[in-house]
CSV table of C-alpha atoms in Angstrom, one decimal:
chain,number,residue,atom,x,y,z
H,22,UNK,CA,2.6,-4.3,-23.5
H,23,UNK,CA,3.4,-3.5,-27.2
H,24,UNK,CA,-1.0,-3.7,-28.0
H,25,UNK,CA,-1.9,-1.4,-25.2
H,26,UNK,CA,-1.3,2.3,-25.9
H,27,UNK,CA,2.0,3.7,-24.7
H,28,UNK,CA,0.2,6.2,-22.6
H,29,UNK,CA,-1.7,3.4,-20.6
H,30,UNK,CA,1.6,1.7,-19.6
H,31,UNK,CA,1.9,2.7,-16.2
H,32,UNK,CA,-2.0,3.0,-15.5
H,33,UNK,CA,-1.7,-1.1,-16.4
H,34,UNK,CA,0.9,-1.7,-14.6
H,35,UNK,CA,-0.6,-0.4,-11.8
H,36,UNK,CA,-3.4,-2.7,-12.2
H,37,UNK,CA,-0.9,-5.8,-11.7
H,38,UNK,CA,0.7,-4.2,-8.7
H,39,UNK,CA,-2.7,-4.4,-6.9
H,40,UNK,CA,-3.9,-8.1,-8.1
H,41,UNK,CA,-0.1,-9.1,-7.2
H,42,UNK,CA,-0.2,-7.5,-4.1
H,43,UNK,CA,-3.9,-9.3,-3.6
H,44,UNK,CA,-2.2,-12.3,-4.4
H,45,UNK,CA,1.2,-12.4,-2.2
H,46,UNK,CA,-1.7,-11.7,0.5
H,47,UNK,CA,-3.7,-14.6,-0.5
H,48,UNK,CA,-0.6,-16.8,-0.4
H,49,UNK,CA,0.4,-15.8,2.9
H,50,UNK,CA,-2.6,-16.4,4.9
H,51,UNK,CA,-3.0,-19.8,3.3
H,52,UNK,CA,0.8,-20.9,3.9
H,53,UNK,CA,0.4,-19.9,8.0
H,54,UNK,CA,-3.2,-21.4,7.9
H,55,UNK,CA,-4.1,-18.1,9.2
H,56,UNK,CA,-8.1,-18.6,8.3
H,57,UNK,CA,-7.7,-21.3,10.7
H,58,UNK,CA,-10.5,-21.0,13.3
H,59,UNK,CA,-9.1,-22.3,17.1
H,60,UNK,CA,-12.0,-23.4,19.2
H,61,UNK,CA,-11.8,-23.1,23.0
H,62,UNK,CA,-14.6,-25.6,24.5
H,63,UNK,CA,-15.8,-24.7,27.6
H,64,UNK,CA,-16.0,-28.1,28.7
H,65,UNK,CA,-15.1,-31.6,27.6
H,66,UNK,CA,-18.9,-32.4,27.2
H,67,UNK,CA,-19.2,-29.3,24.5
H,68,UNK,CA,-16.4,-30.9,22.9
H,69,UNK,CA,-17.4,-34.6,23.0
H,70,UNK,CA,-21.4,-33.2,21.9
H,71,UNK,CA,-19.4,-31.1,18.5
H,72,UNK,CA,-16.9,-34.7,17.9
H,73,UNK,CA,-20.1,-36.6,17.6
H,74,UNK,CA,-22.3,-33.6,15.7
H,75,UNK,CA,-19.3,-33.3,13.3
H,76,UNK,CA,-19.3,-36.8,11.9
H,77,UNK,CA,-23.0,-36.4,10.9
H,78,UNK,CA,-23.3,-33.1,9.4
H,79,UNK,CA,-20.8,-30.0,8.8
H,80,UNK,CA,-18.5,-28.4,11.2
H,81,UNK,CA,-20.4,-24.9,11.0
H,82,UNK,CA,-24.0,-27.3,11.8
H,83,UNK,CA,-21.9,-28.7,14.9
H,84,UNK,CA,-20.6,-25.1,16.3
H,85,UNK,CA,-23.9,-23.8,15.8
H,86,UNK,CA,-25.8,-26.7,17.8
H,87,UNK,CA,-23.3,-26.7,20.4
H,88,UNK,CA,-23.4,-23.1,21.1
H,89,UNK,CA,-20.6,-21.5,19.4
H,90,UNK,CA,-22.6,-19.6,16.9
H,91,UNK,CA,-19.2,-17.1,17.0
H,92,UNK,CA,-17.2,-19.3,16.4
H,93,UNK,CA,-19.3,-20.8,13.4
H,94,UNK,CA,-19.7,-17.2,11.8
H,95,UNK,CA,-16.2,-16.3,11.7
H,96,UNK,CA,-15.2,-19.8,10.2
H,97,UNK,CA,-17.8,-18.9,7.5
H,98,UNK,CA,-17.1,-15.1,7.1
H,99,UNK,CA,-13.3,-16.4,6.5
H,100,UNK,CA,-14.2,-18.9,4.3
H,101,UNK,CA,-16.1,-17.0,1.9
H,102,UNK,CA,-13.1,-13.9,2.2
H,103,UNK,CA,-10.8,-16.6,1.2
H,104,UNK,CA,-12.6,-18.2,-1.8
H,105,UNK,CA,-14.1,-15.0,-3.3
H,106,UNK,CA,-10.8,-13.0,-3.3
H,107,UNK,CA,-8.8,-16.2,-5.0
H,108,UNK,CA,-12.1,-15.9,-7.6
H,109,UNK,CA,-11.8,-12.0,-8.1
H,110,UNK,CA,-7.6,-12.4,-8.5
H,111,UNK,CA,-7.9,-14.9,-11.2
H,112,UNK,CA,-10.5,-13.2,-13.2
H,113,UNK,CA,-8.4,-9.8,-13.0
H,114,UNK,CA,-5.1,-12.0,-13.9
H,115,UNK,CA,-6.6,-13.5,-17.2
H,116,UNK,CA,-8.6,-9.8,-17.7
H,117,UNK,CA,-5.4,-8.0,-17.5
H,118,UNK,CA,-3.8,-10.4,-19.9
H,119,UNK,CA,-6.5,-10.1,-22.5
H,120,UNK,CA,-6.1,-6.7,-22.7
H,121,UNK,CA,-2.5,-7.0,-23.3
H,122,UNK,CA,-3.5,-9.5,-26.6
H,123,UNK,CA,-6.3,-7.1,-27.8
H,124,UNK,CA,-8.7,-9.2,-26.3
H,125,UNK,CA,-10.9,-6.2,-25.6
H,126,UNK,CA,-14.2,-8.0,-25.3
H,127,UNK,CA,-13.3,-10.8,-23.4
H,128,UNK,CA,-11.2,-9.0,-20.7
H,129,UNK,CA,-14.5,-6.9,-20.6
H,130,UNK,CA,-16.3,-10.1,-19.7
H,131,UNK,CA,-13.8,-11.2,-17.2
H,132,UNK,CA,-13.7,-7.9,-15.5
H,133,UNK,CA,-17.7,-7.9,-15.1
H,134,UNK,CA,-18.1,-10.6,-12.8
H,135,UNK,CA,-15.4,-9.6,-9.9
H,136,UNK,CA,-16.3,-5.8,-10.4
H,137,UNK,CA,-20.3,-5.8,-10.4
H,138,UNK,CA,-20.6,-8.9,-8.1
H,139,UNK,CA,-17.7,-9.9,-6.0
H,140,UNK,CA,-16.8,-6.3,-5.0
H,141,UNK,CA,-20.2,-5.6,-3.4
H,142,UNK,CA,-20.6,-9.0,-1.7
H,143,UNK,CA,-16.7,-8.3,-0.5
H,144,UNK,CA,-17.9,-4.7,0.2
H,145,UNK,CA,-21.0,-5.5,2.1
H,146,UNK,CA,-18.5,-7.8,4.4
H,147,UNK,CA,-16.9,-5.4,5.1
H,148,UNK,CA,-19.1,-2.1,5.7
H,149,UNK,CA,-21.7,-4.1,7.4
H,150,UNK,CA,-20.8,-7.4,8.8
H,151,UNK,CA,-23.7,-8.4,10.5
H,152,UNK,CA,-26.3,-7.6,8.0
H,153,UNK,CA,-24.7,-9.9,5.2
H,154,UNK,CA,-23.7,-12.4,7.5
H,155,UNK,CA,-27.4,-12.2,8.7
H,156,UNK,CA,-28.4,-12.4,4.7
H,157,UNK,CA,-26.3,-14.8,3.8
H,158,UNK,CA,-27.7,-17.2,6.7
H,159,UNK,CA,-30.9,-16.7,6.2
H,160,UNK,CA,-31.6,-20.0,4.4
H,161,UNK,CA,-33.2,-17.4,1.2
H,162,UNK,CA,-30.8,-16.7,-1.7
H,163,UNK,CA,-32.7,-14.4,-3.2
H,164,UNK,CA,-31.7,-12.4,-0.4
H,165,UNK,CA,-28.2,-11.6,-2.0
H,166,UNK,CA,-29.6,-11.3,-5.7
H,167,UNK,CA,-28.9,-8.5,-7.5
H,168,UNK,CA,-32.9,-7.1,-7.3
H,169,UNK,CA,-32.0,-7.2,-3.7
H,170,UNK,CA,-29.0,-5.3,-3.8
H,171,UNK,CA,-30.1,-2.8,-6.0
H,172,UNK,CA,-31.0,0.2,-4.2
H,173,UNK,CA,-29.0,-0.7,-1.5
H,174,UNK,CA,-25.8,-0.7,-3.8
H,175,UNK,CA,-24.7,3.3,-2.3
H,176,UNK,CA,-24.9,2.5,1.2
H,177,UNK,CA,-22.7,-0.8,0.7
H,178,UNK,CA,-20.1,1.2,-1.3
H,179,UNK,CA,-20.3,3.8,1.3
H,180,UNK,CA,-19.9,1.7,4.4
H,181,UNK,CA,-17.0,0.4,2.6
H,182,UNK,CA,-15.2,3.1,1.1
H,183,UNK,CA,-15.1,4.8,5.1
H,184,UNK,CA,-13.2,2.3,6.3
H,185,UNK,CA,-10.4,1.7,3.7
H,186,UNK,CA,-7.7,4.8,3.1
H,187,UNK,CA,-9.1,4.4,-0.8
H,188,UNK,CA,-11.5,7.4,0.9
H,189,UNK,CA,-9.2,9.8,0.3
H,190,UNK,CA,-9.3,9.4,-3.5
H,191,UNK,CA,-12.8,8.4,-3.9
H,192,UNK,CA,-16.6,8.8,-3.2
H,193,UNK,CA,-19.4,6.1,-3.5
H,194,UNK,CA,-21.2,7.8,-5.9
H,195,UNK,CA,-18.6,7.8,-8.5
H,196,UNK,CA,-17.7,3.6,-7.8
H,197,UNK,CA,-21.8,3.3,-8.1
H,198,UNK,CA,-21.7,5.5,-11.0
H,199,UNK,CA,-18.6,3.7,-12.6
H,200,UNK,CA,-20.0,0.3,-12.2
H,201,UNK,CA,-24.4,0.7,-12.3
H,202,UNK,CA,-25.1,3.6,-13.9
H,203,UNK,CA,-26.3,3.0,-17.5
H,204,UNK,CA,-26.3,6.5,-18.5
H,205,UNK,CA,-22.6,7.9,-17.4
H,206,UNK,CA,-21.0,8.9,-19.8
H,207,UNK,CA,-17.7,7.4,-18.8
H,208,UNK,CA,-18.6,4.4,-16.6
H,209,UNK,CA,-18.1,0.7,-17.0
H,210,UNK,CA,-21.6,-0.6,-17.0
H,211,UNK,CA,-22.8,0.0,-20.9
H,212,UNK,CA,-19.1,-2.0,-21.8
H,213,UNK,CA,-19.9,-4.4,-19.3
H,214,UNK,CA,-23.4,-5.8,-21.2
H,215,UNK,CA,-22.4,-5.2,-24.7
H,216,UNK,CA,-19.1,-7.2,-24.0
H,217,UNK,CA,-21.5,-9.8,-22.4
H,218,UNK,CA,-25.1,-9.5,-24.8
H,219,UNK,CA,-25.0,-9.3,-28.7
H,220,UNK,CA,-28.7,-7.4,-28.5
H,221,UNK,CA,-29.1,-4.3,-25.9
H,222,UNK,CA,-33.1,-3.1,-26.1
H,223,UNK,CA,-34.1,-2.5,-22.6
H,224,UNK,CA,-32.1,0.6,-21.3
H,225,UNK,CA,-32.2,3.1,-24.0
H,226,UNK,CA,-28.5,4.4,-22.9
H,227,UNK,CA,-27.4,1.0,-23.9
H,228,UNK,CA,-29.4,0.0,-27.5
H,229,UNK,CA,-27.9,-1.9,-29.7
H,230,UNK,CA,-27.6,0.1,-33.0
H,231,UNK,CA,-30.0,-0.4,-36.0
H,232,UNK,CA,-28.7,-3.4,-38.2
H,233,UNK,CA,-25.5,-4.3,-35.7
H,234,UNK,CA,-25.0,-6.3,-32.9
H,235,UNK,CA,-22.5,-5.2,-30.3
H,236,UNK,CA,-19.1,-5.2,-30.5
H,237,UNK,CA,-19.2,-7.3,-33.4
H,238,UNK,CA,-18.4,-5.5,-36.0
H,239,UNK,CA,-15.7,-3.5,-33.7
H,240,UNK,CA,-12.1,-2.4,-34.9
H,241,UNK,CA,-9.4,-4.0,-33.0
H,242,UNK,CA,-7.5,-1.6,-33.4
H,243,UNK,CA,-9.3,1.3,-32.4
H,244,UNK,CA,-8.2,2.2,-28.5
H,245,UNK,CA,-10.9,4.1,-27.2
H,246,UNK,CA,-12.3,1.0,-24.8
H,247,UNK,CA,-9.1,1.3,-23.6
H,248,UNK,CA,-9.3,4.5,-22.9
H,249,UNK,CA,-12.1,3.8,-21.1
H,250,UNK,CA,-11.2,0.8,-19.3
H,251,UNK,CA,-8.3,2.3,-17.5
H,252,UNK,CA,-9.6,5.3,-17.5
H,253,UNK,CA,-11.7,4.4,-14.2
H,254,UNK,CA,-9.8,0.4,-13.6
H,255,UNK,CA,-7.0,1.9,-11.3
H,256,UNK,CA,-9.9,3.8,-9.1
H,257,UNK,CA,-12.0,0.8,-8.4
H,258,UNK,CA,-9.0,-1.5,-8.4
H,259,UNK,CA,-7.5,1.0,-5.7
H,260,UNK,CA,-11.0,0.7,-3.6
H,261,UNK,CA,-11.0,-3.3,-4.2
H,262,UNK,CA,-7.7,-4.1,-2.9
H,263,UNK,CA,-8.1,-1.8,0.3
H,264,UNK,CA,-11.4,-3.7,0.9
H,265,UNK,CA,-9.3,-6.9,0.5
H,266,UNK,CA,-6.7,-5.7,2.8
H,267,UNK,CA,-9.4,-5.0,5.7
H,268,UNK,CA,-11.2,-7.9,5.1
H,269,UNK,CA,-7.5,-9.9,6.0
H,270,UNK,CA,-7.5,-7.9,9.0
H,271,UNK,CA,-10.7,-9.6,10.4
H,272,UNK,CA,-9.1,-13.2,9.5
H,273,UNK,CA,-5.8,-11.8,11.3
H,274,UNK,CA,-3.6,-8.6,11.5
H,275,UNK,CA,-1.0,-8.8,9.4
H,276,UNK,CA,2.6,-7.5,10.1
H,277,UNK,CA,2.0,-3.3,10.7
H,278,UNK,CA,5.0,-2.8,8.8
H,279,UNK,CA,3.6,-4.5,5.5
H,280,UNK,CA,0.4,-3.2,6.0
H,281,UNK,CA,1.7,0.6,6.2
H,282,UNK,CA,4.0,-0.2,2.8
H,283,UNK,CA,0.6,-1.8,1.0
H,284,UNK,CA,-1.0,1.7,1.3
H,285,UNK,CA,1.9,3.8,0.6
H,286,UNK,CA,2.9,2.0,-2.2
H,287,UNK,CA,-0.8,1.7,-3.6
H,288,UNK,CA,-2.2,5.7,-2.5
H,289,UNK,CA,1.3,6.7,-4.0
H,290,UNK,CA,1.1,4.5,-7.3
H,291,UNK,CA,-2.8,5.9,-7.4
H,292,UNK,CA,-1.6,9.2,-8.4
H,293,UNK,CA,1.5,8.5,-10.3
H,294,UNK,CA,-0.5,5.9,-12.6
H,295,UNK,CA,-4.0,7.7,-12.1
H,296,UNK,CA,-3.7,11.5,-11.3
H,297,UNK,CA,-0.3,12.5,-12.9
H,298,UNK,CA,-1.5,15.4,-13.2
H,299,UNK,CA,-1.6,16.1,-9.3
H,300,UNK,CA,1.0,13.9,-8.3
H,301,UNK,CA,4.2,16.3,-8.0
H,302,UNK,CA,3.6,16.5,-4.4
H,303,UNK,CA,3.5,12.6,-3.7
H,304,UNK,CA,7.1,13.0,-6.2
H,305,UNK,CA,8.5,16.0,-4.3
H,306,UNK,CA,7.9,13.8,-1.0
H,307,UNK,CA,8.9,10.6,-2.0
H,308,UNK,CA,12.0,12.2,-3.3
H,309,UNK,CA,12.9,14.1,0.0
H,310,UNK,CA,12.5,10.9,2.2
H,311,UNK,CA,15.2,9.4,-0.4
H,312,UNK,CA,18.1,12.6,-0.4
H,313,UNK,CA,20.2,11.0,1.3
H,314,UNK,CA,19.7,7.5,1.6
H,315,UNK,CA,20.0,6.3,-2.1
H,316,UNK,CA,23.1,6.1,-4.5
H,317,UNK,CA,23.8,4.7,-7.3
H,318,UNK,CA,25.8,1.1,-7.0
H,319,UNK,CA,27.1,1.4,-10.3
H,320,UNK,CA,28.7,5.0,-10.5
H,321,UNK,CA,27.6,6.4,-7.0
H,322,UNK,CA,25.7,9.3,-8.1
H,323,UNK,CA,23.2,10.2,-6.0
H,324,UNK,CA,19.5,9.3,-6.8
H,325,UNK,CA,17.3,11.8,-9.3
H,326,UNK,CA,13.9,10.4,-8.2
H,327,UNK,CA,12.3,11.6,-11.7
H,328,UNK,CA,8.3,11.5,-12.3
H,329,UNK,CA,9.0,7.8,-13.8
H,330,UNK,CA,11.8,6.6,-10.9
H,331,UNK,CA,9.1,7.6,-8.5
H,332,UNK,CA,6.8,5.2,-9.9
H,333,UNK,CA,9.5,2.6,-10.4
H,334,UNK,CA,10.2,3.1,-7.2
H,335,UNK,CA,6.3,2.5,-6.0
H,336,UNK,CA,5.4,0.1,-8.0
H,337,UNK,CA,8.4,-2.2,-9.0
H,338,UNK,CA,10.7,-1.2,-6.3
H,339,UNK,CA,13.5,-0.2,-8.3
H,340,UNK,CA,15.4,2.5,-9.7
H,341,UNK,CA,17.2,3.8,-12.8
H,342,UNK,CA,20.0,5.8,-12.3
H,343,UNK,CA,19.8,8.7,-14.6
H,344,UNK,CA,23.4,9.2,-14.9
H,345,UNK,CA,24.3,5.7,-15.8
H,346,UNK,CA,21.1,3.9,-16.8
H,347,UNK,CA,21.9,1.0,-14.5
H,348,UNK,CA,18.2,-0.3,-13.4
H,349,UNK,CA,19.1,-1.5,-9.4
H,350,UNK,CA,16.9,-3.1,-7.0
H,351,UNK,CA,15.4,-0.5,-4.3
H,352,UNK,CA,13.4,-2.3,-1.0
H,353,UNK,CA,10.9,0.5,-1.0
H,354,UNK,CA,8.9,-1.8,1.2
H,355,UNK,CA,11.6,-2.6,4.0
H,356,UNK,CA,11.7,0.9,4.7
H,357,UNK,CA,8.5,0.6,6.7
């Protein structure tokens, strides 16, 4: 943590809460083979006609021709949820610990990929099943290519963004803004292709400066890309893993309990890593719902949920008593 500025701490530390979270998701679902697709055959003819189909093409070809076209899509919808989210978590990982090393420019190239692709193939999933699915079946790539896409970029986010709680915090036009929009003055998109290209001539927002290439020549040690990285990563991180959560509802509902304590713990983390400016309230009631509930094991005072215990609380589920300093463990999420 000692090479990102102090004042970013908590805004990356957020940023591993949601890959982790992504990722104890990810786990689960694979450990209780919850992608798993159970086929009930009408008949024993269907099921003899897909045994024989099977062994001379794909399982998806065999649903398909034996009239389980349902069945088929949701094996493939689950698939592609499956692979693509283990794809986006490992970029973000290795992203995340470039950042910590100074690695500006490569954590910019690892973030580009799950961030201007992934999200709005994960995104388009999710706002409007049937048209990617229809897309992505259609036997043309160039359907899902980014020329495609392009104009169409809004509505995916928007489809999205209404049915995640990440709403709340959020519109489309700032995530299209953040991630496409050449010309903002604070989004992602300019870092994005100078990270990725040396020479920058076709968007005039973006040039490449008279006798330099870019980044080249760039201080290490000056912090304004991160100021600018996690000045907007915690928003569209906070939008990514809600998408993520949904699209694991469609595979299977997960426990409501859990579910409930993802988006408390991630809404709540938003504003104490994102909007600390705002987040007094989300203090005030986190700290009410704990009055009498929480002491300290060490010298039994009772717990002063301070701005930073709030977030310790949130994100690492713990707690620093600020009488004795002893760090305990707090289950933040058995509560729910």
């Amino acid at each position: 943590m000692q090479q990102i500025p102090k004042r970013l701490w908590l805004a990356h530390e957020y940023c591993y809460f949601l890959h982790d979270e992504g990722g104890r998701l990810l786990q689960q679902y694979e450990e209780e083979r919850a992608t798993t697709v159970e086929i009930n055959f009408r008949n024993r003819t269907d099921a003899a006609t897909f045994a024989k189909l099977a062994k001379q093409q794909n399982a998806i070809d065999a649903l398909r021709a034996t009239g389980y076209p349902a069945e088929a899509r949701r094996v493939v919808l689950n698939s592609i949820t499956m692979a693509m989210v283990s794809d986006v978590l490992l970029h973000l990982f290795e992203a995340l610990r470039c950042l910590e090393r100074r690695k500006t420019v490569v954590a910019l190239n690892l973030l580009r990929k799950p961030l201007t692709d992934s999200l709005i193939y994960l995104s388009w999933m999710l706002g409007d099943e049937d048209g990617f699915y229809a897309k992505f079946t259609s036997g043309d790539p160039g359907e899902l290519t980014h020329s495609k896409l392009g104009n169409g970029r809004l509505a995916i986010l928007r489809d999205a963004l209404g049915k995640t709680a990440a709403a709340d915090f959020m519109t489309p036009e700032f995530l299209l803004q953040a991630l496409f929009d050449p010309g903002a003055p604070r989004g992602l998109y300019g870092l994005f292709q100078h990270a990725v290209h040396l020479v920058t001539v076709q968007r005039v927002e973006i040039q490449t400066r008279s006798e330099n290439f870019n980044f080249i020549f760039k201080n290490p040690t000056d912090d304004d890309i991160y100021e600018s990285i996690y000045g907007l990563l915690p928003d569209i991180l906070l939008f990514l893993s809600h998408v993520i959560m949904e699209l694991f509802q469609r595979i299977a509902p997960s426990e409501p309990g859990g579910r409930r304590a993802f988006e408390v713990r991630s809404t709540y983390g938003f504003m104490f890593a994102a909007r600390p400016e705002g987040a007094e309230d989300s203090r005030a009631n986190l700290a009410e719902a704990f009055a009498d509930h929480l002491n300290c094991g060490g010298c039994s005072a009772p717990a002063t949920l301070t701005m930073h215990n709030a977030a310790r609380a949130v994100l690492s589920e713990s707690h620093r008593c600020t009488r004795c300093r002893r760090v305990q463990d707090l289950p933040f999420s058995w509560f729910f």
